């Protein structure tokens, strides 16, 4: 048999095996949480599909190197992925971009053989822009790129200690198994059902699931329903939705731990204060994900005075991308 024909049938067989596995576990994706609008068994499905992730580092000369995942941590509605430097990554000034691929390994009953896999391009992060400082400790400083990507740098050096991506669960399986090695998965667009409520009433019936967490545990979690805004609160393409009203004591939420991000690179580890990961899922009035975010954020001291019924100094956190922005006050 010619090599091209053998390769074709081999690829077809691997695709059929992958499709069979996806069909087997897809029913778990239909078990949607009423709070998040997302599949509740996402971690189980990803593990059963033998999913992992691969980081490609592109340097300024155009050379590309692939790196296997160091560790992954699931928390709530997102997963944090980390690649440790360990001397294998170029200095930051030599890196032009990061490429993230989802990898699905095909489970075959062939002991001793490396399982075949399919790669799906997910996101490219360019380093052409300045990096926002999240926080630092005595060993590393955390710099935020776009798309929820953090680079850990050794203090007073340009050496990369680790690279971390945070991915939201929304359509995560589809992004891994339905994309190609060159093109990412494109979510189909659906026309929303007709809403017969008077447009002067504004937007209504939105629901927010909001989580602050680190790479180990949740620090704060809450679901807020029946969010709305009047027509006057729609400005410049932005809709103002208030989840927690500071005047209402019953809406305030307590944190279960310190706002900090633990990190690990080989035998070294530490904790960076005043930083955490924010994962939010905003559902529209039809209970469909409208805006989904998972990204590290920085917690900074506030300049405004705290209300008399708050104890402690004020802190603020915010996030903004092309889909919207979030503002929080902490005390």
PDB file of C-alpha atoms in Angstrom, residues 33-37 204-212 218-229 241-246 248-255 278-285 287-288 291 310 326-330:
ATOM      1  CA  UNK A  33     -25.862  23.808  35.950  1.00  0.00           C
ATOM      2  CA  UNK A  34     -28.778  26.160  36.631  1.00  0.00           C
ATOM      3  CA  UNK A  35     -26.342  28.622  38.267  1.00  0.00           C
ATOM      4  CA  UNK A  36     -23.632  28.796  35.621  1.00  0.00           C
ATOM      5  CA  UNK A  37     -25.350  27.675  32.424  1.00  0.00           C
ATOM      6  CA  UNK A 204     -33.763  42.267  32.159  1.00  0.00           C
ATOM      7  CA  UNK A 205     -33.438  38.703  33.423  1.00  0.00           C
ATOM      8  CA  UNK A 206     -29.644  38.486  33.314  1.00  0.00           C
ATOM      9  CA  UNK A 207     -27.785  36.181  35.709  1.00  0.00           C
ATOM     10  CA  UNK A 208     -24.180  36.350  36.897  1.00  0.00           C
ATOM     11  CA  UNK A 209     -22.045  33.577  38.385  1.00  0.00           C
ATOM     12  CA  UNK A 210     -18.899  35.109  39.848  1.00  0.00           C
ATOM     13  CA  UNK A 211     -15.872  33.410  41.429  1.00  0.00           C
ATOM     14  CA  UNK A 212     -12.630  34.740  42.903  1.00  0.00           C
ATOM     15  CA  UNK A 218     -12.205  29.299  45.822  1.00  0.00           C
ATOM     16  CA  UNK A 219     -11.979  32.536  47.802  1.00  0.00           C
ATOM     17  CA  UNK A 220     -15.447  33.857  46.995  1.00  0.00           C
ATOM     18  CA  UNK A 221     -18.334  32.541  44.930  1.00  0.00           C
ATOM     19  CA  UNK A 222     -21.811  33.842  44.258  1.00  0.00           C
ATOM     20  CA  UNK A 223     -24.711  33.689  41.815  1.00  0.00           C
ATOM     21  CA  UNK A 224     -26.807  36.793  41.206  1.00  0.00           C
ATOM     22  CA  UNK A 225     -30.097  36.531  39.333  1.00  0.00           C
ATOM     23  CA  UNK A 226     -32.681  38.937  37.930  1.00  0.00           C
ATOM     24  CA  UNK A 227     -30.082  41.529  36.950  1.00  0.00           C
ATOM     25  CA  UNK A 228     -31.419  44.354  34.816  1.00  0.00           C
ATOM     26  CA  UNK A 229     -30.711  47.843  33.578  1.00  0.00           C
ATOM     27  CA  UNK A 241     -25.535  45.541  35.606  1.00  0.00           C
ATOM     28  CA  UNK A 242     -25.092  45.774  39.386  1.00  0.00           C
ATOM     29  CA  UNK A 243     -24.655  42.405  41.101  1.00  0.00           C
ATOM     30  CA  UNK A 244     -23.873  43.585  44.657  1.00  0.00           C
ATOM     31  CA  UNK A 245     -25.256  46.853  45.977  1.00  0.00           C
ATOM     32  CA  UNK A 246     -22.987  48.188  48.711  1.00  0.00           C
ATOM     33  CA  UNK A 248     -27.689  46.447  50.888  1.00  0.00           C
ATOM     34  CA  UNK A 249     -26.007  44.607  53.758  1.00  0.00           C
ATOM     35  CA  UNK A 250     -27.608  41.310  52.770  1.00  0.00           C
ATOM     36  CA  UNK A 251     -25.863  41.306  49.376  1.00  0.00           C
ATOM     37  CA  UNK A 252     -22.328  41.607  50.718  1.00  0.00           C
ATOM     38  CA  UNK A 253     -20.181  38.512  50.368  1.00  0.00           C
ATOM     39  CA  UNK A 254     -17.331  37.419  52.630  1.00  0.00           C
ATOM     40  CA  UNK A 255     -14.000  36.150  51.367  1.00  0.00           C
ATOM     41  CA  UNK A 278     -11.551  36.064  38.449  1.00  0.00           C
ATOM     42  CA  UNK A 279     -13.952  33.739  36.620  1.00  0.00           C
ATOM     43  CA  UNK A 280     -17.347  35.074  35.631  1.00  0.00           C
ATOM     44  CA  UNK A 281     -20.228  33.763  33.551  1.00  0.00           C
ATOM     45  CA  UNK A 282     -22.944  36.201  32.519  1.00  0.00           C
ATOM     46  CA  UNK A 283     -26.132  34.579  31.230  1.00  0.00           C
ATOM     47  CA  UNK A 284     -28.724  36.445  29.176  1.00  0.00           C
ATOM     48  CA  UNK A 285     -32.487  36.345  29.728  1.00  0.00           C
ATOM     49  CA  UNK A 287     -30.128  31.473  30.201  1.00  0.00           C
ATOM     50  CA  UNK A 288     -27.410  31.310  27.539  1.00  0.00           C
ATOM     51  CA  UNK A 291     -20.005  36.950  28.375  1.00  0.00           C
ATOM     52  CA  UNK A 310     -17.010  48.735  56.465  1.00  0.00           C
ATOM     53  CA  UNK A 326     -15.877  44.631  35.818  1.00  0.00           C
ATOM     54  CA  UNK A 327     -15.385  46.920  38.820  1.00  0.00           C
ATOM     55  CA  UNK A 328     -15.184  45.681  42.426  1.00  0.00           C
ATOM     56  CA  UNK A 329     -14.655  47.252  45.821  1.00  0.00           C
ATOM     57  CA  UNK A 330     -13.206  45.105  48.603  1.00  0.00           C
TER      58      UNK A 330
END
